[in-house]
Amino acid sequence: HRGVTQFRGNPAHTFYGAGTIPSTAPEIIWQFRTGQQFSKTLKTPWEGLGWTGQPAVSVEAHGTFVYIASLDGHLYKLDFTTGEQVLRSEQNFNIIKSSPAVTDNYVVFGSWDNAVHIVDKHTFEVLHREDAIYTPSASYDFDSSPTVEGDFFYIGGEDGYVRRISLVPPFTRSWIFPKKTPQSPFLYQNSNKPYVGIESSVAIAGDRAIVGSGRGQVFLLDKHNGALLAQFETGDDTDSSPVVDLADSSFYIGVEKDFVDKLGGLYKISLSGDSLWFFETGRKGIFSTPAIDSQRVIITGDDRYLYSLDKTTGALHWKTRLRDGSWSSPILIGGRILAADYAGYLYGIEAEGGEMLWKIKLGNYIVCL
C-alpha cells in the first residue's frame, strides 16, 4: 500500500487509511512543532496546520514519510517512525492551508501566495507555479487541496476557477472553468467584492469532476474538457468536499449557513445533479467532509455534534456530542470513527451506536485529521 497520499485518500475522497482505530486512548509517539507566520488579518501568529491541511503519508523505496504543508509557509517531510525532519522547503510560500498531494515524483499544494505549486519530491525545488486569475474576486488564495488522478490534478481557487493541470512537464493547464468571469450573489465582509471562492476539493466520479463553491453552487464538470454537465444550488457557501458513492451514482456534500438565513447541513445528490435528501444541522452548518462505508455516512457539524446517517434515506442513526464545534473531517475504518473538534480533543467512537470509547486533549483547535 502506498499510504494516504492526498486529501481523503483518493480522487473519490473515500479512503481514510488502513489498520485499526484503537478501543482505548492511544499514546502520543512523537510530535513535531512547526514555525509561525504573521499576517495583516490576525494579531496572533498563524501556526500548525490549517483547514483542510491533512498530512500525507507516503510509502517509498527508502522509507515511509509524512508530508505536511504548514501555516508557517513551509513544506516539511518527516520520518514516519521518529517524526524527525528529513526536509524543509527553503522557500516560504506564505500561509499554506491546502493539503499536499504526493506522487511518485512531485508534491502539489496551493497557498496564500495566490498560486498552486509543483515541487520536486526529493529536493522541494519548485518546478511549476500556476497563478490565480485576477478578476474582481474577494480573494485569490488556494486553500483547496489538489486531487490527483493519473497524470493530472484538479484544483479550485478563491479566484472562482477550477483547473485541470498535467503532472507531466511542462505541466500544462488543459482546461479552466468557467470560461467567463465568475459571479456571485454574495459579497465578502466589508470589501463589497463578490465571494466566488472555491475551497472545496474536487472529487472525481468516472468522467465527472465535482466541486462545491462559495457562491452556493456545486458544479458537475466533464473531467476531460471542463464542460458544465449540471449544477446544483445549495444556496450558501459550500466549502465541504464531495464524497462519491459509485454504488448508487451519488455524492455527499455539506453546506454552511454563512451568507443567508437558510439551513446548513448535508446533501446527498445524484451524479445527474438532483437532490436525493438533505439533513439539517445547527449553528453554521457543515464545513467538514463526510466519511462513508457500505451503510452509513458520518459527518461533523459546527453545532458540536458528530452524526451517523442512513445512506439511503438520510435518517439519523445517532448523534454524539463533542466538546466544541468541528470543521475536522471524520475518519471511518473498520466500524470505528476518529473525530476531532475546535476544543482540541481527538475522539474514538464506535460507528454502530455512537458510543464514545475515549477522548484525549491534543492542544489547540483541531481542524484536520
GROMACS .gro file of C-alpha atoms in nm:
model
  369
    1HIS     CA    1   0.000   0.000   0.000
    2ARG     CA    2   0.130   0.346  -0.095
    3GLY     CA    3  -0.024   0.529   0.203
    4VAL     CA    4  -0.265   0.822   0.215
    5THR     CA    5  -0.107   1.045  -0.046
    6GLN     CA    6  -0.376   1.312  -0.091
    7PHE     CA    7  -0.674   1.471   0.085
    8ARG     CA    8  -0.921   1.195   0.183
    9GLY     CA    9  -0.701   0.931   0.026
   10ASN     CA   10  -0.820   0.904  -0.336
   11PRO     CA   11  -0.997   1.107  -0.608
   12ALA     CA   12  -1.341   0.999  -0.477
   13HIS     CA   13  -1.248   1.106  -0.119
   14THR     CA   14  -1.335   0.761   0.020
   15PHE     CA   15  -1.005   0.624   0.157
   16TYR     CA   16  -0.912   0.718   0.512
   17GLY     CA   17  -0.624   0.478   0.579
   18ALA     CA   18  -0.569   0.116   0.678
   19GLY     CA   19  -0.536  -0.060   1.012
   20THR     CA   20  -0.739  -0.042   1.331
   21ILE     CA   21  -0.873   0.254   1.527
   22PRO     CA   22  -0.796   0.159   1.891
   23SER     CA   23  -1.066   0.087   2.150
   24THR     CA   24  -0.865   0.265   2.421
   25ALA     CA   25  -0.695   0.603   2.418
   26PRO     CA   26  -0.372   0.597   2.213
   27GLU     CA   27  -0.037   0.729   2.333
   28ILE     CA   28   0.147   1.010   2.157
   29ILE     CA   29   0.451   0.855   1.988
   30TRP     CA   30   0.605   1.178   1.862
   31GLN     CA   31   0.516   1.538   1.791
   32PHE     CA   32   0.668   1.795   1.558
   33ARG     CA   33   0.634   2.169   1.601
   34THR     CA   34   0.621   2.399   1.300
   35GLY     CA   35   0.702   2.771   1.296
   36GLN     CA   36   0.491   3.086   1.290
   37GLN     CA   37   0.368   3.322   1.022
   38PHE     CA   38   0.219   3.667   1.076
   39SER     CA   39  -0.050   3.823   0.859
   40LYS     CA   40  -0.239   4.150   0.837
   41THR     CA   41  -0.567   3.983   0.935
   42LEU     CA   42  -0.469   3.846   1.280
   43LYS     CA   43  -0.282   3.993   1.578
   44THR     CA   44  -0.163   3.646   1.681
   45PRO     CA   45   0.059   3.436   1.453
   46TRP     CA   46  -0.061   3.151   1.235
   47GLU     CA   47   0.098   2.822   1.338
   48GLY     CA   48   0.041   2.450   1.297
   49LEU     CA   49  -0.170   2.313   1.014
   50GLY     CA   50  -0.482   2.484   0.885
   51TRP     CA   51  -0.817   2.379   0.744
   52THR     CA   52  -0.801   2.144   0.550
   53GLY     CA   53  -0.432   2.065   0.597
   54GLN     CA   54  -0.440   1.687   0.622
   55PRO     CA   55  -0.089   1.534   0.634
   56ALA     CA   56   0.005   1.297   0.353
   57VAL     CA   57   0.167   0.962   0.435
   58SER     CA   58   0.377   0.817   0.154
   59VAL     CA   59   0.530   0.469   0.148
   60GLU     CA   60   0.850   0.498  -0.058
   61ALA     CA   61   1.154   0.289  -0.154
   62HIS     CA   62   1.370   0.438   0.123
   63GLY     CA   63   1.108   0.451   0.396
   64THR     CA   64   0.770   0.589   0.491
   65PHE     CA   65   0.736   0.965   0.519
   66VAL     CA   66   0.486   1.226   0.636
   67TYR     CA   67   0.446   1.541   0.423
   68ILE     CA   68   0.286   1.847   0.581
   69ALA     CA   69   0.218   2.193   0.441
   70SER     CA   70   0.220   2.439   0.731
   71LEU     CA   71   0.065   2.772   0.819
   72ASP     CA   72   0.424   2.893   0.870
   73GLY     CA   73   0.464   2.888   0.491
   74HIS     CA   74   0.691   2.585   0.462
   75LEU     CA   75   0.657   2.233   0.330
   76TYR     CA   76   0.802   1.957   0.550
   77LYS     CA   77   0.899   1.594   0.502
   78LEU     CA   78   0.919   1.393   0.826
   79ASP     CA   79   1.025   1.040   0.910
   80PHE     CA   80   0.706   0.841   0.977
   81THR     CA   81   0.860   0.635   1.259
   82THR     CA   82   1.052   0.901   1.451
   83GLY     CA   83   0.893   1.233   1.346
   84GLU     CA   84   1.238   1.372   1.268
   85GLN     CA   85   1.262   1.635   0.996
   86VAL     CA   86   1.402   1.498   0.671
   87LEU     CA   87   1.346   1.805   0.455
   88ARG     CA   88   1.207   2.158   0.483
   89SER     CA   89   1.142   2.387   0.190
   90GLU     CA   90   1.384   2.677   0.163
   91GLN     CA   91   1.110   2.888   0.011
   92ASN     CA   92   0.838   3.036   0.228
   93PHE     CA   93   0.512   3.008   0.034
   94ASN     CA   94   0.316   3.238   0.267
   95ILE     CA   95   0.040   3.071   0.472
   96ILE     CA   96  -0.042   2.720   0.343
   97LYS     CA   97  -0.385   2.574   0.427
   98SER     CA   98  -0.401   2.323   0.141
   99SER     CA   99  -0.332   1.953   0.200
  100PRO     CA  100  -0.032   1.835  -0.002
  101ALA     CA  101  -0.074   1.564  -0.266
  102VAL     CA  102   0.227   1.334  -0.314
  103THR     CA  103   0.302   1.149  -0.639
  104ASP     CA  104   0.599   0.936  -0.748
  105ASN     CA  105   0.797   1.249  -0.834
  106TYR     CA  106   0.618   1.557  -0.704
  107VAL     CA  107   0.440   1.729  -0.419
  108VAL     CA  108   0.149   1.956  -0.517
  109PHE     CA  109  -0.021   2.217  -0.295
  110GLY     CA  110  -0.184   2.558  -0.302
  111SER     CA  111  -0.102   2.857  -0.082
  112TRP     CA  112  -0.174   3.215   0.019
  113ASP     CA  113   0.080   3.346  -0.229
  114ASN     CA  114  -0.209   3.307  -0.476
  115ALA     CA  115  -0.061   3.012  -0.660
  116VAL     CA  116  -0.053   2.633  -0.692
  117HIS     CA  117   0.294   2.481  -0.670
  118ILE     CA  118   0.451   2.163  -0.806
  119VAL     CA  119   0.778   2.083  -0.629
  120ASP     CA  120   1.033   1.805  -0.665
  121LYS     CA  121   0.952   1.539  -0.406
  122HIS     CA  122   1.316   1.476  -0.314
  123THR     CA  123   1.455   1.831  -0.305
  124PHE     CA  124   1.145   2.057  -0.274
  125GLU     CA  125   1.273   2.256  -0.571
  126VAL     CA  126   0.984   2.449  -0.727
  127LEU     CA  127   0.922   2.315  -1.077
  128HIS     CA  128   0.599   2.491  -1.168
  129ARG     CA  129   0.377   2.771  -1.041
  130GLU     CA  130   0.016   2.822  -1.153
  131ASP     CA  131  -0.105   3.170  -1.059
  132ALA     CA  132  -0.453   3.288  -0.973
  133ILE     CA  133  -0.654   3.479  -1.231
  134TYR     CA  134  -0.710   3.834  -1.114
  135THR     CA  135  -1.076   3.928  -1.158
  136PRO     CA  136  -1.293   4.131  -0.913
  137SER     CA  137  -1.289   3.847  -0.658
  138ALA     CA  138  -1.280   3.888  -0.280
  139SER     CA  139  -0.955   3.687  -0.261
  140TYR     CA  140  -0.713   3.478  -0.467
  141ASP     CA  141  -0.574   3.220  -0.222
  142PHE     CA  142  -0.557   2.848  -0.289
  143ASP     CA  143  -0.695   2.685   0.027
  144SER     CA  144  -0.839   2.393  -0.169
  145SER     CA  145  -0.647   2.065  -0.179
  146PRO     CA  146  -0.530   1.919  -0.514
  147THR     CA  147  -0.694   1.598  -0.636
  148VAL     CA  148  -0.458   1.372  -0.827
  149GLU     CA  149  -0.582   1.116  -1.079
  150GLY     CA  150  -0.334   0.959  -1.319
  151ASP     CA  151  -0.122   1.220  -1.495
  152PHE     CA  152  -0.342   1.515  -1.394
  153PHE     CA  153  -0.454   1.705  -1.089
  154TYR     CA  154  -0.763   1.918  -1.032
  155ILE     CA  155  -0.789   2.219  -0.802
  156GLY     CA  156  -1.016   2.517  -0.739
  157GLY     CA  157  -0.907   2.860  -0.621
  158GLU     CA  158  -1.061   3.154  -0.442
  159ASP     CA  159  -1.047   3.333  -0.775
  160GLY     CA  160  -1.350   3.115  -0.857
  161TYR     CA  161  -1.188   2.893  -1.120
  162VAL     CA  162  -1.136   2.516  -1.137
  163ARG     CA  163  -0.837   2.382  -1.329
  164ARG     CA  164  -0.701   2.057  -1.461
  165ILE     CA  165  -0.321   2.059  -1.484
  166SER     CA  166  -0.085   1.798  -1.625
  167LEU     CA  167   0.167   1.628  -1.396
  168VAL     CA  168   0.394   1.572  -1.694
  169PRO     CA  169   0.642   1.854  -1.771
  170PRO     CA  170   0.587   2.129  -1.882
  171PHE     CA  171   0.280   2.096  -1.653
  172THR     CA  172   0.030   2.241  -1.900
  173ARG     CA  173  -0.317   2.351  -1.789
  174SER     CA  174  -0.560   2.158  -2.008
  175TRP     CA  175  -0.878   2.345  -1.912
  176ILE     CA  176  -1.030   2.600  -1.681
  177PHE     CA  177  -1.389   2.650  -1.563
  178PRO     CA  178  -1.576   2.881  -1.604
  179LYS     CA  179  -1.482   3.045  -1.931
  180LYS     CA  180  -1.627   3.381  -1.823
  181THR     CA  181  -1.554   3.581  -1.508
  182PRO     CA  182  -1.715   3.406  -1.208
  183GLN     CA  183  -2.010   3.586  -1.048
  184SER     CA  184  -2.167   3.553  -0.704
  185PRO     CA  185  -2.475   3.680  -0.519
  186PHE     CA  186  -2.264   3.707  -0.201
  187LEU     CA  187  -2.038   3.998  -0.104
  188TYR     CA  188  -1.742   3.927   0.123
  189GLN     CA  189  -1.738   4.104   0.461
  190ASN     CA  190  -1.664   4.475   0.421
  191SER     CA  191  -1.488   4.459   0.086
  192ASN     CA  192  -1.810   4.453  -0.121
  193LYS     CA  193  -1.630   4.219  -0.358
  194PRO     CA  194  -1.808   3.909  -0.489
  195TYR     CA  195  -1.733   3.591  -0.296
  196VAL     CA  196  -1.674   3.338  -0.574
  197GLY     CA  197  -1.408   3.137  -0.390
  198ILE     CA  198  -1.365   2.760  -0.419
  199GLU     CA  199  -1.229   2.599  -0.102
  200SER     CA  200  -1.395   2.263  -0.172
  201SER     CA  201  -1.161   1.999  -0.314
  202VAL     CA  202  -1.256   1.840  -0.645
  203ALA     CA  203  -1.388   1.481  -0.638
  204ILE     CA  204  -1.376   1.251  -0.939
  205ALA     CA  205  -1.666   1.020  -1.027
  206GLY     CA  206  -1.597   0.834  -1.351
  207ASP     CA  207  -1.586   1.102  -1.620
  208ARG     CA  208  -1.716   1.373  -1.387
  209ALA     CA  209  -1.527   1.626  -1.174
  210ILE     CA  210  -1.742   1.759  -0.887
  211VAL     CA  211  -1.672   2.061  -0.667
  212GLY     CA  212  -1.856   2.298  -0.433
  213SER     CA  213  -1.819   2.676  -0.438
  214GLY     CA  214  -1.856   2.980  -0.218
  215ARG     CA  215  -2.126   3.116  -0.444
  216GLY     CA  216  -2.371   2.848  -0.328
  217GLN     CA  217  -2.339   2.606  -0.618
  218VAL     CA  218  -2.199   2.259  -0.680
  219PHE     CA  219  -2.060   2.205  -1.029
  220LEU     CA  220  -2.052   1.873  -1.213
  221LEU     CA  221  -1.800   1.903  -1.495
  222ASP     CA  222  -1.670   1.681  -1.772
  223LYS     CA  223  -1.326   1.598  -1.634
  224HIS     CA  224  -1.175   1.576  -1.984
  225ASN     CA  225  -1.267   1.923  -2.110
  226GLY     CA  226  -1.421   2.115  -1.817
  227ALA     CA  227  -1.766   2.145  -1.977
  228LEU     CA  228  -2.052   2.205  -1.732
  229LEU     CA  229  -2.275   1.896  -1.721
  230ALA     CA  230  -2.501   2.000  -1.434
  231GLN     CA  231  -2.507   2.229  -1.132
  232PHE     CA  232  -2.686   2.213  -0.801
  233GLU     CA  233  -2.791   2.514  -0.594
  234THR     CA  234  -2.703   2.473  -0.226
  235GLY     CA  235  -2.786   2.838  -0.165
  236ASP     CA  236  -2.486   2.922   0.057
  237ASP     CA  237  -2.112   2.884   0.094
  238THR     CA  238  -2.014   2.523   0.017
  239ASP     CA  239  -1.657   2.456   0.134
  240SER     CA  240  -1.711   2.088   0.215
  241SER     CA  241  -1.563   1.848  -0.040
  242PRO     CA  242  -1.780   1.595  -0.226
  243VAL     CA  243  -1.757   1.226  -0.133
  244VAL     CA  244  -1.853   0.996  -0.420
  245ASP     CA  245  -2.051   0.673  -0.382
  246LEU     CA  246  -2.041   0.492  -0.716
  247ALA     CA  247  -2.257   0.211  -0.568
  248ASP     CA  248  -2.567   0.426  -0.624
  249SER     CA  249  -2.427   0.702  -0.850
  250SER     CA  250  -2.438   0.974  -0.585
  251PHE     CA  251  -2.223   1.202  -0.374
  252TYR     CA  252  -2.245   1.374  -0.035
  253ILE     CA  253  -2.152   1.735   0.040
  254GLY     CA  254  -2.202   1.975   0.331
  255VAL     CA  255  -2.330   2.334   0.315
  256GLU     CA  256  -2.276   2.621   0.558
  257LYS     CA  257  -2.511   2.881   0.698
  258ASP     CA  258  -2.297   3.180   0.620
  259PHE     CA  259  -2.429   3.448   0.386
  260VAL     CA  260  -2.804   3.388   0.402
  261ASP     CA  261  -3.061   3.277   0.660
  262LYS     CA  262  -3.113   2.923   0.536
  263LEU     CA  263  -3.045   2.574   0.662
  264GLY     CA  264  -2.695   2.433   0.691
  265GLY     CA  265  -2.644   2.059   0.669
  266LEU     CA  266  -2.561   1.762   0.449
  267TYR     CA  267  -2.688   1.692   0.096
  268LYS     CA  268  -2.696   1.366  -0.092
  269ILE     CA  269  -2.702   1.444  -0.464
  270SER     CA  270  -2.720   1.220  -0.771
  271LEU     CA  271  -2.448   1.229  -1.036
  272SER     CA  272  -2.711   1.390  -1.257
  273GLY     CA  273  -2.729   1.685  -1.018
  274ASP     CA  274  -3.060   1.610  -0.840
  275SER     CA  275  -3.113   1.628  -0.463
  276LEU     CA  276  -3.183   1.289  -0.305
  277TRP     CA  277  -3.208   1.406   0.056
  278PHE     CA  278  -3.099   1.681   0.294
  279PHE     CA  279  -3.018   1.655   0.664
  280GLU     CA  280  -3.026   1.978   0.865
  281THR     CA  281  -2.762   2.059   1.128
  282GLY     CA  282  -2.732   2.358   1.363
  283ARG     CA  283  -2.523   2.672   1.410
  284LYS     CA  284  -2.322   2.748   1.095
  285GLY     CA  285  -2.380   2.415   0.921
  286ILE     CA  286  -2.107   2.189   0.785
  287PHE     CA  287  -1.751   2.275   0.684
  288SER     CA  288  -1.606   1.923   0.703
  289THR     CA  289  -1.604   1.640   0.450
  290PRO     CA  290  -1.808   1.323   0.520
  291ALA     CA  291  -1.685   0.966   0.557
  292ILE     CA  292  -1.885   0.670   0.426
  293ASP     CA  293  -1.897   0.292   0.443
  294SER     CA  294  -2.149   0.048   0.295
  295GLN     CA  295  -2.430   0.155   0.532
  296ARG     CA  296  -2.369   0.497   0.680
  297VAL     CA  297  -2.240   0.847   0.625
  298ILE     CA  298  -2.055   1.013   0.913
  299ILE     CA  299  -2.024   1.391   0.942
  300THR     CA  300  -1.916   1.651   1.198
  301GLY     CA  301  -2.106   1.977   1.242
  302ASP     CA  302  -2.029   2.327   1.358
  303ASP     CA  303  -2.306   2.261   1.615
  304ARG     CA  304  -2.081   2.034   1.830
  305TYR     CA  305  -2.230   1.703   1.709
  306LEU     CA  306  -2.095   1.401   1.525
  307TYR     CA  307  -2.373   1.242   1.318
  308SER     CA  308  -2.433   0.899   1.168
  309LEU     CA  309  -2.696   0.895   0.892
  310ASP     CA  310  -2.853   0.622   0.682
  311LYS     CA  311  -2.704   0.649   0.333
  312THR     CA  312  -3.027   0.559   0.154
  313THR     CA  313  -3.277   0.778   0.342
  314GLY     CA  314  -3.071   1.034   0.534
  315ALA     CA  315  -3.240   0.923   0.857
  316LEU     CA  316  -3.046   0.983   1.179
  317HIS     CA  317  -2.891   0.672   1.333
  318TRP     CA  318  -2.741   0.864   1.625
  319LYS     CA  319  -2.560   1.183   1.719
  320THR     CA  320  -2.281   1.219   1.974
  321ARG     CA  321  -2.198   1.549   2.146
  322LEU     CA  322  -1.841   1.676   2.117
  323ARG     CA  323  -1.683   1.943   2.338
  324ASP     CA  324  -1.698   2.204   2.063
  325GLY     CA  325  -1.789   2.257   1.700
  326SER     CA  326  -1.592   2.067   1.440
  327TRP     CA  327  -1.457   2.153   1.096
  328SER     CA  328  -1.239   1.842   1.103
  329SER     CA  329  -1.337   1.562   0.863
  330PRO     CA  330  -1.403   1.231   1.045
  331ILE     CA  331  -1.221   0.907   0.966
  332LEU     CA  332  -1.416   0.578   0.943
  333ILE     CA  333  -1.223   0.249   0.943
  334GLY     CA  334  -1.339  -0.098   1.048
  335GLY     CA  335  -1.650   0.010   1.235
  336ARG     CA  336  -1.479   0.283   1.439
  337ILE     CA  337  -1.451   0.658   1.395
  338LEU     CA  338  -1.183   0.917   1.463
  339ALA     CA  339  -1.319   1.270   1.507
  340ALA     CA  340  -1.177   1.596   1.640
  341ASP     CA  341  -1.307   1.937   1.741
  342TYR     CA  342  -1.228   2.304   1.797
  343ALA     CA  343  -1.161   2.241   2.167
  344GLY     CA  344  -0.854   2.038   2.068
  345TYR     CA  345  -0.990   1.694   2.151
  346LEU     CA  346  -0.943   1.375   1.949
  347TYR     CA  347  -1.218   1.113   1.992
  348GLY     CA  348  -1.252   0.741   1.928
  349ILE     CA  349  -1.616   0.645   1.868
  350GLU     CA  350  -1.800   0.322   1.788
  351ALA     CA  351  -1.973   0.354   1.450
  352GLU     CA  352  -2.260   0.118   1.529
  353GLY     CA  353  -2.418   0.314   1.815
  354GLY     CA  354  -2.209   0.628   1.861
  355GLU     CA  355  -2.057   0.520   2.192
  356MET     CA  356  -1.758   0.736   2.284
  357LEU     CA  357  -1.469   0.499   2.354
  358TRP     CA  358  -1.211   0.760   2.452
  359LYS     CA  359  -1.101   1.121   2.413
  360ILE     CA  360  -0.764   1.290   2.450
  361LYS     CA  361  -0.671   1.658   2.454
  362LEU     CA  362  -0.403   1.730   2.194
  363GLY     CA  363  -0.376   2.107   2.225
  364ASN     CA  364  -0.550   2.392   2.048
  365TYR     CA  365  -0.830   2.350   1.799
  366ILE     CA  366  -0.802   2.065   1.552
  367VAL     CA  367  -0.930   2.136   1.202
  368CYS     CA  368  -0.783   1.840   1.012
  369LEU     CA  369  -0.726   1.467   1.050
   0.00000   0.00000   0.00000
